[in-house]
């Protein structure tokens, strides 16, 4: 939608040489700058772009609980299937109800998509050994960047090649249905339920994880201890900082390139996808690097999570502000945004896999809390951008990027001070000295050397 909306909205009033935006190139095709049939102002566009996250926030917690109870396979696949369905009917809904219908559809899509990260965390906790979490966690979560890369590229191509904007929604909705069929045939919630896994791999995972099935005897999620845990609060802070910057880039970077830099729709799709390509490469490579540094004893899990999270906060903060001062030098602006998003890729071996460190047993619920609270910024950020950029000028956007600079640094400071990579005692509430209900629990964490043993004990 972030690409398609630039062609859905009528832009004929802004084709002239507006003050505060870049001039259109001399050899440009003016039809690329007229947009579509809807007269939606910047504030309404902000509401439309943020509406997905209204639903997205709501289903995080139920998604995490369902994934822990029934496994991640169906929690993930059915959620994405519903999102694919609502994507397919978007053109029909907008034709009937305009912006109101689009907002409703986006909320419903968010409800389906909200289970994704909690379900993924539950699957990763059931399948991935401790020493491979940074690498494989980055690979899985980095798939989102591949989606953004291909989404922007293909959307730009479809909008350039076909009349209207509906082809984008038909293509990706159909692709989601095909994914659902393949995923349900190939994926299983845990090694024990997988019919084709070899005995050798089962033995390896038994040794590394301590069990091949979810522990169905676990007590209810110890919410009081999770929500009052200092490392958990630090993790939420880091997630807020990451999501604020990330959602502004995902939802509004194509608008910035269209409204301020005046890229054509085809170029917009290309250059909007480039930062996420670099981000994906960085997330995978630093995931491997993080695992090596931790497994070789060169740094602790806690230090590694803090180091990579700091790189992913400070780097983007400086480079996106720098991009706002690069003016209309299109090549330099794209380069600075690309470096900024590339450095953000180190969030994945940093705070993104941290829920698996703190509590393998309740990783789905932890991801639900952190990602759910962080996703609230997905509601706020696009709306704030819409309000702050009524004239879509360079000066207005510069203020937006300075606000992001402050959010990145404040939230990262909290993470550096209080984060932990150690298994928390509430991971195994039934093994504490006293029950969770008694309220008398030692809050000391397991040491990182004891973490694998603690995980095995929990099963």
GROMACS .gro file of C-alpha atoms in nm:
model
  459
    1UNK     CA    1   0.000   0.000   0.000
    2UNK     CA    2   0.283   0.243   0.074
    3UNK     CA    3   0.378   0.228  -0.296
    4UNK     CA    4   0.026   0.195  -0.435
    5UNK     CA    5  -0.113   0.493  -0.243
    6UNK     CA    6   0.119   0.725  -0.435
    7UNK     CA    7  -0.079   0.625  -0.748
    8UNK     CA    8  -0.420   0.613  -0.582
    9UNK     CA    9  -0.411   0.978  -0.469
   10UNK     CA   10  -0.461   1.262  -0.717
   11UNK     CA   11  -0.139   1.466  -0.734
   12UNK     CA   12  -0.218   1.710  -1.015
   13UNK     CA   13  -0.224   2.001  -0.770
   14UNK     CA   14   0.137   1.931  -0.669
   15UNK     CA   15   0.292   1.872  -1.011
   16UNK     CA   16   0.387   2.237  -1.037
   17UNK     CA   17   0.711   2.362  -0.888
   18UNK     CA   18   0.609   2.366  -0.523
   19UNK     CA   19   0.834   2.542  -0.277
   20UNK     CA   20   1.030   2.306  -0.054
   21UNK     CA   21   1.030   2.005  -0.290
   22UNK     CA   22   1.268   1.894  -0.560
   23UNK     CA   23   1.211   1.984  -0.928
   24UNK     CA   24   1.089   1.720  -1.170
   25UNK     CA   25   1.357   1.602  -1.410
   26UNK     CA   26   1.341   1.747  -1.761
   27UNK     CA   27   1.306   1.413  -1.938
   28UNK     CA   28   1.037   1.281  -1.702
   29UNK     CA   29   0.701   1.149  -1.822
   30UNK     CA   30   0.444   1.382  -1.662
   31UNK     CA   31   0.185   1.102  -1.648
   32UNK     CA   32   0.398   0.946  -1.373
   33UNK     CA   33   0.325   1.246  -1.150
   34UNK     CA   34  -0.053   1.283  -1.179
   35UNK     CA   35  -0.152   1.001  -0.944
   36UNK     CA   36  -0.503   0.855  -0.926
   37UNK     CA   37  -0.865   0.942  -0.862
   38UNK     CA   38  -0.881   0.995  -0.485
   39UNK     CA   39  -0.852   1.340  -0.327
   40UNK     CA   40  -0.709   1.233   0.010
   41UNK     CA   41  -0.509   1.492   0.204
   42UNK     CA   42  -0.187   1.409   0.390
   43UNK     CA   43  -0.361   1.358   0.724
   44UNK     CA   44  -0.612   1.109   0.579
   45UNK     CA   45  -0.329   0.925   0.405
   46UNK     CA   46  -0.156   0.901   0.743
   47UNK     CA   47  -0.470   0.748   0.894
   48UNK     CA   48  -0.498   0.500   0.606
   49UNK     CA   49  -0.133   0.393   0.635
   50UNK     CA   50  -0.157   0.356   1.013
   51UNK     CA   51  -0.491   0.171   1.020
   52UNK     CA   52  -0.326  -0.167   0.956
   53UNK     CA   53  -0.155  -0.139   1.293
   54UNK     CA   54  -0.482  -0.080   1.479
   55UNK     CA   55  -0.568  -0.444   1.417
   56UNK     CA   56  -0.208  -0.562   1.424
   57UNK     CA   57  -0.163  -0.460   1.788
   58UNK     CA   58  -0.479  -0.638   1.909
   59UNK     CA   59  -0.396  -0.995   1.801
   60UNK     CA   60  -0.036  -1.009   1.924
   61UNK     CA   61  -0.117  -1.135   2.271
   62UNK     CA   62  -0.382  -1.390   2.165
   63UNK     CA   63  -0.146  -1.502   1.890
   64UNK     CA   64   0.136  -1.564   2.138
   65UNK     CA   65  -0.088  -1.759   2.377
   66UNK     CA   66  -0.237  -1.969   2.095
   67UNK     CA   67   0.109  -2.042   1.949
   68UNK     CA   68   0.238  -2.164   2.287
   69UNK     CA   69  -0.070  -2.378   2.347
   70UNK     CA   70  -0.129  -2.526   2.001
   71UNK     CA   71   0.199  -2.461   1.818
   72UNK     CA   72   0.303  -2.196   1.570
   73UNK     CA   73   0.202  -2.367   1.245
   74UNK     CA   74  -0.169  -2.289   1.228
   75UNK     CA   75  -0.146  -1.968   1.430
   76UNK     CA   76   0.090  -1.828   1.167
   77UNK     CA   77  -0.061  -1.975   0.852
   78UNK     CA   78  -0.428  -1.896   0.918
   79UNK     CA   79  -0.340  -1.539   1.016
   80UNK     CA   80  -0.157  -1.477   0.690
   81UNK     CA   81  -0.430  -1.651   0.489
   82UNK     CA   82  -0.685  -1.403   0.627
   83UNK     CA   83  -0.452  -1.115   0.535
   84UNK     CA   84  -0.419  -1.253   0.182
   85UNK     CA   85  -0.798  -1.271   0.147
   86UNK     CA   86  -0.849  -0.910   0.255
   87UNK     CA   87  -0.569  -0.801   0.020
   88UNK     CA   88  -0.750  -0.966  -0.270
   89UNK     CA   89  -1.079  -0.786  -0.201
   90UNK     CA   90  -0.919  -0.443  -0.141
   91UNK     CA   91  -0.990  -0.301  -0.493
   92UNK     CA   92  -1.354  -0.409  -0.471
   93UNK     CA   93  -1.394  -0.260  -0.121
   94UNK     CA   94  -1.232   0.072  -0.213
   95UNK     CA   95  -1.451   0.097  -0.524
   96UNK     CA   96  -1.760   0.068  -0.306
   97UNK     CA   97  -1.664   0.255   0.010
   98UNK     CA   98  -1.361   0.470  -0.070
   99UNK     CA   99  -1.123   0.563   0.211
  100UNK     CA  100  -1.357   0.435   0.486
  101UNK     CA  101  -1.370   0.087   0.332
  102UNK     CA  102  -0.992   0.088   0.283
  103UNK     CA  103  -0.937   0.173   0.650
  104UNK     CA  104  -1.170  -0.110   0.759
  105UNK     CA  105  -0.998  -0.358   0.528
  106UNK     CA  106  -0.657  -0.254   0.659
  107UNK     CA  107  -0.769  -0.301   1.020
  108UNK     CA  108  -0.892  -0.653   0.935
  109UNK     CA  109  -0.563  -0.729   0.760
  110UNK     CA  110  -0.376  -0.618   1.071
  111UNK     CA  111  -0.585  -0.852   1.288
  112UNK     CA  112  -0.468  -1.145   1.074
  113UNK     CA  113  -0.106  -1.035   1.055
  114UNK     CA  114  -0.071  -0.968   1.428
  115UNK     CA  115  -0.011  -1.336   1.504
  116UNK     CA  116   0.295  -1.354   1.279
  117UNK     CA  117   0.586  -1.265   1.508
  118UNK     CA  118   0.453  -1.442   1.821
  119UNK     CA  119   0.396  -1.758   1.616
  120UNK     CA  120   0.741  -1.732   1.458
  121UNK     CA  121   0.900  -1.698   1.803
  122UNK     CA  122   0.718  -2.009   1.924
  123UNK     CA  123   0.838  -2.201   1.617
  124UNK     CA  124   1.197  -2.082   1.659
  125UNK     CA  125   1.200  -2.177   2.028
  126UNK     CA  126   1.085  -2.529   1.931
  127UNK     CA  127   1.336  -2.578   1.651
  128UNK     CA  128   1.652  -2.370   1.688
  129UNK     CA  129   1.947  -2.461   1.917
  130UNK     CA  130   2.077  -2.195   2.153
  131UNK     CA  131   2.404  -2.129   1.966
  132UNK     CA  132   2.230  -2.081   1.630
  133UNK     CA  133   1.959  -1.837   1.737
  134UNK     CA  134   2.125  -1.519   1.611
  135UNK     CA  135   2.193  -1.667   1.267
  136UNK     CA  136   1.868  -1.853   1.207
  137UNK     CA  137   1.655  -1.599   1.392
  138UNK     CA  138   1.798  -1.328   1.167
  139UNK     CA  139   1.729  -1.546   0.861
  140UNK     CA  140   1.364  -1.594   0.956
  141UNK     CA  141   1.288  -1.241   1.076
  142UNK     CA  142   1.492  -1.102   0.787
  143UNK     CA  143   1.237  -1.259   0.554
  144UNK     CA  144   1.029  -0.951   0.625
  145UNK     CA  145   1.294  -0.745   0.451
  146UNK     CA  146   1.283  -0.973   0.148
  147UNK     CA  147   0.907  -0.913   0.141
  148UNK     CA  148   0.960  -0.538   0.148
  149UNK     CA  149   1.229  -0.556  -0.122
  150UNK     CA  150   1.015  -0.763  -0.360
  151UNK     CA  151   0.698  -0.582  -0.258
  152UNK     CA  152   0.835  -0.239  -0.349
  153UNK     CA  153   1.009  -0.359  -0.664
  154UNK     CA  154   0.716  -0.557  -0.802
  155UNK     CA  155   0.461  -0.293  -0.700
  156UNK     CA  156   0.655  -0.027  -0.887
  157UNK     CA  157   0.673  -0.249  -1.194
  158UNK     CA  158   0.302  -0.341  -1.184
  159UNK     CA  159   0.192   0.021  -1.138
  160UNK     CA  160   0.416   0.128  -1.426
  161UNK     CA  161   0.307  -0.153  -1.657
  162UNK     CA  162  -0.069  -0.178  -1.597
  163UNK     CA  163  -0.342   0.084  -1.585
  164UNK     CA  164  -0.476   0.153  -1.237
  165UNK     CA  165  -0.350   0.031  -0.902
  166UNK     CA  166  -0.559  -0.282  -0.837
  167UNK     CA  167  -0.303  -0.521  -0.992
  168UNK     CA  168  -0.080  -0.479  -0.684
  169UNK     CA  169  -0.346  -0.616  -0.451
  170UNK     CA  170  -0.450  -0.903  -0.680
  171UNK     CA  171  -0.090  -1.015  -0.725
  172UNK     CA  172   0.016  -1.015  -0.360
  173UNK     CA  173  -0.318  -1.149  -0.232
  174UNK     CA  174  -0.289  -1.442  -0.470
  175UNK     CA  175   0.072  -1.496  -0.370
  176UNK     CA  176  -0.036  -1.515  -0.005
  177UNK     CA  177  -0.284  -1.793  -0.082
  178UNK     CA  178  -0.014  -1.993  -0.267
  179UNK     CA  179   0.221  -1.945   0.031
  180UNK     CA  180  -0.045  -2.076   0.269
  181UNK     CA  181  -0.083  -2.400   0.072
  182UNK     CA  182   0.292  -2.463   0.057
  183UNK     CA  183   0.352  -2.369   0.422
  184UNK     CA  184   0.082  -2.597   0.562
  185UNK     CA  185   0.222  -2.889   0.362
  186UNK     CA  186   0.585  -2.832   0.464
  187UNK     CA  187   0.586  -2.685   0.815
  188UNK     CA  188   0.527  -2.848   1.155
  189UNK     CA  189   0.510  -2.690   1.499
  190UNK     CA  190   0.782  -2.903   1.660
  191UNK     CA  191   1.029  -3.179   1.565
  192UNK     CA  192   0.823  -3.458   1.725
  193UNK     CA  193   0.520  -3.389   1.504
  194UNK     CA  194   0.728  -3.375   1.184
  195UNK     CA  195   0.670  -3.698   0.986
  196UNK     CA  196   0.982  -3.677   0.766
  197UNK     CA  197   1.257  -3.565   1.003
  198UNK     CA  198   1.547  -3.809   1.042
  199UNK     CA  199   1.635  -3.982   1.370
  200UNK     CA  200   1.978  -3.821   1.354
  201UNK     CA  201   1.829  -3.473   1.348
  202UNK     CA  202   1.583  -3.564   1.624
  203UNK     CA  203   1.871  -3.684   1.843
  204UNK     CA  204   2.064  -3.363   1.776
  205UNK     CA  205   1.766  -3.141   1.866
  206UNK     CA  206   1.692  -3.355   2.173
  207UNK     CA  207   2.047  -3.293   2.292
  208UNK     CA  208   2.042  -2.920   2.216
  209UNK     CA  209   1.690  -2.830   2.325
  210UNK     CA  210   1.623  -3.094   2.589
  211UNK     CA  211   1.286  -3.191   2.436
  212UNK     CA  212   1.124  -3.233   2.096
  213UNK     CA  213   0.770  -3.134   2.190
  214UNK     CA  214   0.615  -2.835   2.363
  215UNK     CA  215   0.586  -2.879   2.738
  216UNK     CA  216   0.210  -2.902   2.786
  217UNK     CA  217   0.246  -2.912   3.166
  218UNK     CA  218   0.379  -2.556   3.191
  219UNK     CA  219   0.189  -2.331   3.431
  220UNK     CA  220  -0.008  -2.036   3.291
  221UNK     CA  221   0.202  -1.750   3.160
  222UNK     CA  222   0.349  -1.566   3.465
  223UNK     CA  223   0.234  -1.225   3.349
  224UNK     CA  224   0.311  -1.039   3.670
  225UNK     CA  225   0.676  -1.136   3.658
  226UNK     CA  226   0.708  -1.080   3.284
  227UNK     CA  227   0.558  -0.732   3.294
  228UNK     CA  228   0.767  -0.625   3.595
  229UNK     CA  229   1.093  -0.778   3.471
  230UNK     CA  230   1.359  -0.511   3.415
  231UNK     CA  231   1.519  -0.688   3.113
  232UNK     CA  232   1.171  -0.723   2.964
  233UNK     CA  233   1.101  -0.350   3.009
  234UNK     CA  234   1.435  -0.274   2.844
  235UNK     CA  235   1.341  -0.500   2.553
  236UNK     CA  236   1.010  -0.318   2.509
  237UNK     CA  237   1.194   0.016   2.502
  238UNK     CA  238   1.429  -0.109   2.228
  239UNK     CA  239   1.133  -0.242   2.029
  240UNK     CA  240   0.959   0.097   2.047
  241UNK     CA  241   1.270   0.271   1.916
  242UNK     CA  242   1.319   0.021   1.637
  243UNK     CA  243   0.956   0.023   1.530
  244UNK     CA  244   0.927   0.402   1.530
  245UNK     CA  245   1.212   0.438   1.283
  246UNK     CA  246   1.125   0.126   1.087
  247UNK     CA  247   0.755   0.204   1.038
  248UNK     CA  248   0.828   0.559   0.928
  249UNK     CA  249   1.062   0.420   0.664
  250UNK     CA  250   0.832   0.137   0.555
  251UNK     CA  251   0.512   0.343   0.532
  252UNK     CA  252   0.646   0.685   0.440
  253UNK     CA  253   0.976   0.646   0.251
  254UNK     CA  254   0.793   0.584  -0.080
  255UNK     CA  255   0.586   0.900  -0.016
  256UNK     CA  256   0.904   1.095   0.058
  257UNK     CA  257   1.060   0.976  -0.268
  258UNK     CA  258   0.741   1.055  -0.459
  259UNK     CA  259   0.637   1.386  -0.300
  260UNK     CA  260   0.974   1.544  -0.213
  261UNK     CA  261   1.236   1.384  -0.440
  262UNK     CA  262   0.985   1.347  -0.727
  263UNK     CA  263   1.087   0.999  -0.839
  264UNK     CA  264   0.869   0.831  -1.103
  265UNK     CA  265   0.664   0.534  -0.981
  266UNK     CA  266   0.901   0.281  -1.139
  267UNK     CA  267   1.209   0.446  -0.988
  268UNK     CA  268   1.025   0.485  -0.658
  269UNK     CA  269   0.970   0.110  -0.637
  270UNK     CA  270   1.335   0.044  -0.717
  271UNK     CA  271   1.494   0.296  -0.482
  272UNK     CA  272   1.246   0.231  -0.200
  273UNK     CA  273   1.343  -0.137  -0.205
  274UNK     CA  274   1.720  -0.083  -0.211
  275UNK     CA  275   1.756   0.006   0.162
  276UNK     CA  276   1.578  -0.317   0.260
  277UNK     CA  277   1.803  -0.527   0.039
  278UNK     CA  278   2.105  -0.395   0.228
  279UNK     CA  279   1.921  -0.436   0.559
  280UNK     CA  280   1.853  -0.802   0.479
  281UNK     CA  281   2.216  -0.871   0.386
  282UNK     CA  282   2.338  -0.701   0.704
  283UNK     CA  283   2.090  -0.888   0.925
  284UNK     CA  284   2.205  -1.225   0.790
  285UNK     CA  285   2.578  -1.150   0.801
  286UNK     CA  286   2.571  -0.998   1.150
  287UNK     CA  287   2.356  -1.291   1.268
  288UNK     CA  288   2.636  -1.529   1.168
  289UNK     CA  289   2.894  -1.294   1.323
  290UNK     CA  290   2.700  -1.271   1.650
  291UNK     CA  291   2.670  -1.650   1.683
  292UNK     CA  292   3.042  -1.690   1.617
  293UNK     CA  293   3.141  -1.425   1.870
  294UNK     CA  294   2.917  -1.579   2.136
  295UNK     CA  295   2.999  -1.947   2.070
  296UNK     CA  296   3.374  -1.873   2.060
  297UNK     CA  297   3.355  -1.699   2.398
  298UNK     CA  298   3.466  -1.361   2.265
  299UNK     CA  299   3.159  -1.195   2.414
  300UNK     CA  300   2.859  -1.284   2.628
  301UNK     CA  301   2.504  -1.309   2.499
  302UNK     CA  302   2.409  -0.997   2.695
  303UNK     CA  303   2.694  -0.787   2.555
  304UNK     CA  304   2.623  -0.911   2.204
  305UNK     CA  305   2.255  -0.818   2.220
  306UNK     CA  306   2.341  -0.469   2.352
  307UNK     CA  307   2.619  -0.411   2.098
  308UNK     CA  308   2.415  -0.497   1.789
  309UNK     CA  309   2.108  -0.311   1.916
  310UNK     CA  310   2.317   0.002   1.972
  311UNK     CA  311   2.458  -0.014   1.618
  312UNK     CA  312   2.103  -0.052   1.488
  313UNK     CA  313   1.986   0.255   1.682
  314UNK     CA  314   2.271   0.507   1.652
  315UNK     CA  315   2.355   0.435   1.287
  316UNK     CA  316   2.009   0.494   1.137
  317UNK     CA  317   1.952   0.797   1.364
  318UNK     CA  318   2.250   0.984   1.218
  319UNK     CA  319   2.207   0.880   0.856
  320UNK     CA  320   1.836   0.958   0.817
  321UNK     CA  321   1.896   1.307   0.959
  322UNK     CA  322   2.189   1.341   0.720
  323UNK     CA  323   1.961   1.245   0.430
  324UNK     CA  324   1.730   1.537   0.511
  325UNK     CA  325   2.026   1.776   0.475
  326UNK     CA  326   2.134   1.626   0.140
  327UNK     CA  327   1.863   1.831  -0.030
  328UNK     CA  328   1.774   1.724  -0.383
  329UNK     CA  329   2.090   1.525  -0.448
  330UNK     CA  330   1.888   1.213  -0.525
  331UNK     CA  331   2.184   0.975  -0.541
  332UNK     CA  332   2.322   1.093  -0.205
  333UNK     CA  333   1.980   1.080  -0.037
  334UNK     CA  334   1.920   0.723  -0.155
  335UNK     CA  335   2.274   0.626  -0.042
  336UNK     CA  336   2.220   0.771   0.306
  337UNK     CA  337   1.880   0.604   0.348
  338UNK     CA  338   2.031   0.277   0.228
  339UNK     CA  339   2.315   0.294   0.481
  340UNK     CA  340   2.067   0.386   0.756
  341UNK     CA  341   1.842   0.088   0.688
  342UNK     CA  342   2.142  -0.140   0.639
  343UNK     CA  343   2.267  -0.061   0.989
  344UNK     CA  344   1.917  -0.121   1.122
  345UNK     CA  345   1.963  -0.484   1.015
  346UNK     CA  346   2.173  -0.546   1.326
  347UNK     CA  347   1.853  -0.524   1.532
  348UNK     CA  348   1.787  -0.886   1.437
  349UNK     CA  349   2.089  -1.046   1.610
  350UNK     CA  350   2.035  -0.783   1.881
  351UNK     CA  351   1.702  -0.726   2.050
  352UNK     CA  352   1.485  -0.915   1.800
  353UNK     CA  353   1.601  -1.260   1.918
  354UNK     CA  354   1.623  -1.148   2.282
  355UNK     CA  355   1.282  -1.299   2.379
  356UNK     CA  356   1.428  -1.644   2.304
  357UNK     CA  357   1.712  -1.570   2.550
  358UNK     CA  358   1.491  -1.449   2.832
  359UNK     CA  359   1.232  -1.727   2.818
  360UNK     CA  360   1.228  -2.010   2.563
  361UNK     CA  361   0.909  -2.147   2.721
  362UNK     CA  362   0.717  -1.823   2.689
  363UNK     CA  363   0.894  -1.675   2.385
  364UNK     CA  364   0.565  -1.637   2.198
  365UNK     CA  365   0.410  -1.432   2.477
  366UNK     CA  366   0.724  -1.219   2.513
  367UNK     CA  367   0.730  -1.148   2.142
  368UNK     CA  368   0.358  -1.069   2.158
  369UNK     CA  369   0.414  -0.811   2.431
  370UNK     CA  370   0.723  -0.647   2.281
  371UNK     CA  371   0.609  -0.650   1.920
  372UNK     CA  372   0.254  -0.553   2.017
  373UNK     CA  373   0.360  -0.251   2.221
  374UNK     CA  374   0.617  -0.156   1.958
  375UNK     CA  375   0.352  -0.178   1.688
  376UNK     CA  376   0.158   0.102   1.856
  377UNK     CA  377   0.421   0.327   1.698
  378UNK     CA  378   0.290   0.197   1.365
  379UNK     CA  379  -0.038   0.365   1.453
  380UNK     CA  380   0.120   0.687   1.576
  381UNK     CA  381   0.414   0.739   1.336
  382UNK     CA  382   0.232   0.754   0.997
  383UNK     CA  383  -0.038   0.977   1.145
  384UNK     CA  384   0.221   1.211   1.298
  385UNK     CA  385   0.403   1.226   0.964
  386UNK     CA  386   0.076   1.310   0.787
  387UNK     CA  387   0.005   1.595   1.032
  388UNK     CA  388   0.360   1.730   1.026
  389UNK     CA  389   0.400   1.727   0.646
  390UNK     CA  390   0.084   1.895   0.510
  391UNK     CA  391   0.289   2.058   0.234
  392UNK     CA  392   0.523   1.756   0.196
  393UNK     CA  393   0.823   1.990   0.202
  394UNK     CA  394   1.183   1.906   0.280
  395UNK     CA  395   1.183   2.127   0.592
  396UNK     CA  396   0.878   1.950   0.734
  397UNK     CA  397   1.032   1.608   0.677
  398UNK     CA  398   1.356   1.720   0.843
  399UNK     CA  399   1.168   1.775   1.170
  400UNK     CA  400   1.020   1.423   1.138
  401UNK     CA  401   1.369   1.276   1.105
  402UNK     CA  402   1.501   1.472   1.405
  403UNK     CA  403   1.218   1.332   1.617
  404UNK     CA  404   1.319   0.983   1.503
  405UNK     CA  405   1.679   1.065   1.600
  406UNK     CA  406   1.568   1.141   1.957
  407UNK     CA  407   1.346   0.831   1.984
  408UNK     CA  408   1.628   0.603   1.865
  409UNK     CA  409   1.875   0.730   2.122
  410UNK     CA  410   1.646   0.749   2.425
  411UNK     CA  411   1.509   0.396   2.380
  412UNK     CA  412   1.854   0.251   2.312
  413UNK     CA  413   1.989   0.405   2.632
  414UNK     CA  414   1.726   0.216   2.832
  415UNK     CA  415   1.818  -0.109   2.656
  416UNK     CA  416   2.192  -0.067   2.715
  417UNK     CA  417   2.133   0.000   3.085
  418UNK     CA  418   1.890  -0.282   3.168
  419UNK     CA  419   1.888  -0.552   2.897
  420UNK     CA  420   1.995  -0.912   2.961
  421UNK     CA  421   2.070  -1.220   2.753
  422UNK     CA  422   2.019  -1.461   3.043
  423UNK     CA  423   1.731  -1.702   3.101
  424UNK     CA  424   1.494  -1.546   3.353
  425UNK     CA  425   1.366  -1.740   3.656
  426UNK     CA  426   1.003  -1.699   3.547
  427UNK     CA  427   1.085  -1.913   3.242
  428UNK     CA  428   1.029  -2.211   3.474
  429UNK     CA  429   0.777  -2.093   3.734
  430UNK     CA  430   0.702  -2.454   3.837
  431UNK     CA  431   1.068  -2.504   3.932
  432UNK     CA  432   1.099  -2.196   4.151
  433UNK     CA  433   1.133  -2.234   4.524
  434UNK     CA  434   0.771  -2.131   4.562
  435UNK     CA  435   0.486  -2.111   4.316
  436UNK     CA  436   0.420  -1.803   4.110
  437UNK     CA  437   0.096  -1.751   4.297
  438UNK     CA  438   0.274  -1.717   4.632
  439UNK     CA  439   0.463  -1.413   4.503
  440UNK     CA  440   0.785  -1.526   4.673
  441UNK     CA  441   1.027  -1.581   4.386
  442UNK     CA  442   1.397  -1.516   4.365
  443UNK     CA  443   1.443  -1.264   4.083
  444UNK     CA  444   1.807  -1.358   4.011
  445UNK     CA  445   1.859  -1.479   3.658
  446UNK     CA  446   2.038  -1.791   3.548
  447UNK     CA  447   2.394  -1.722   3.439
  448UNK     CA  448   2.461  -1.752   3.068
  449UNK     CA  449   2.671  -2.064   3.125
  450UNK     CA  450   2.374  -2.220   3.304
  451UNK     CA  451   2.127  -2.118   3.034
  452UNK     CA  452   2.125  -2.443   2.831
  453UNK     CA  453   2.083  -2.649   3.148
  454UNK     CA  454   1.804  -2.421   3.263
  455UNK     CA  455   1.627  -2.458   2.929
  456UNK     CA  456   1.655  -2.836   2.947
  457UNK     CA  457   1.528  -2.832   3.306
  458UNK     CA  458   1.225  -2.634   3.194
  459UNK     CA  459   1.121  -2.914   2.963
   0.00000   0.00000   0.00000
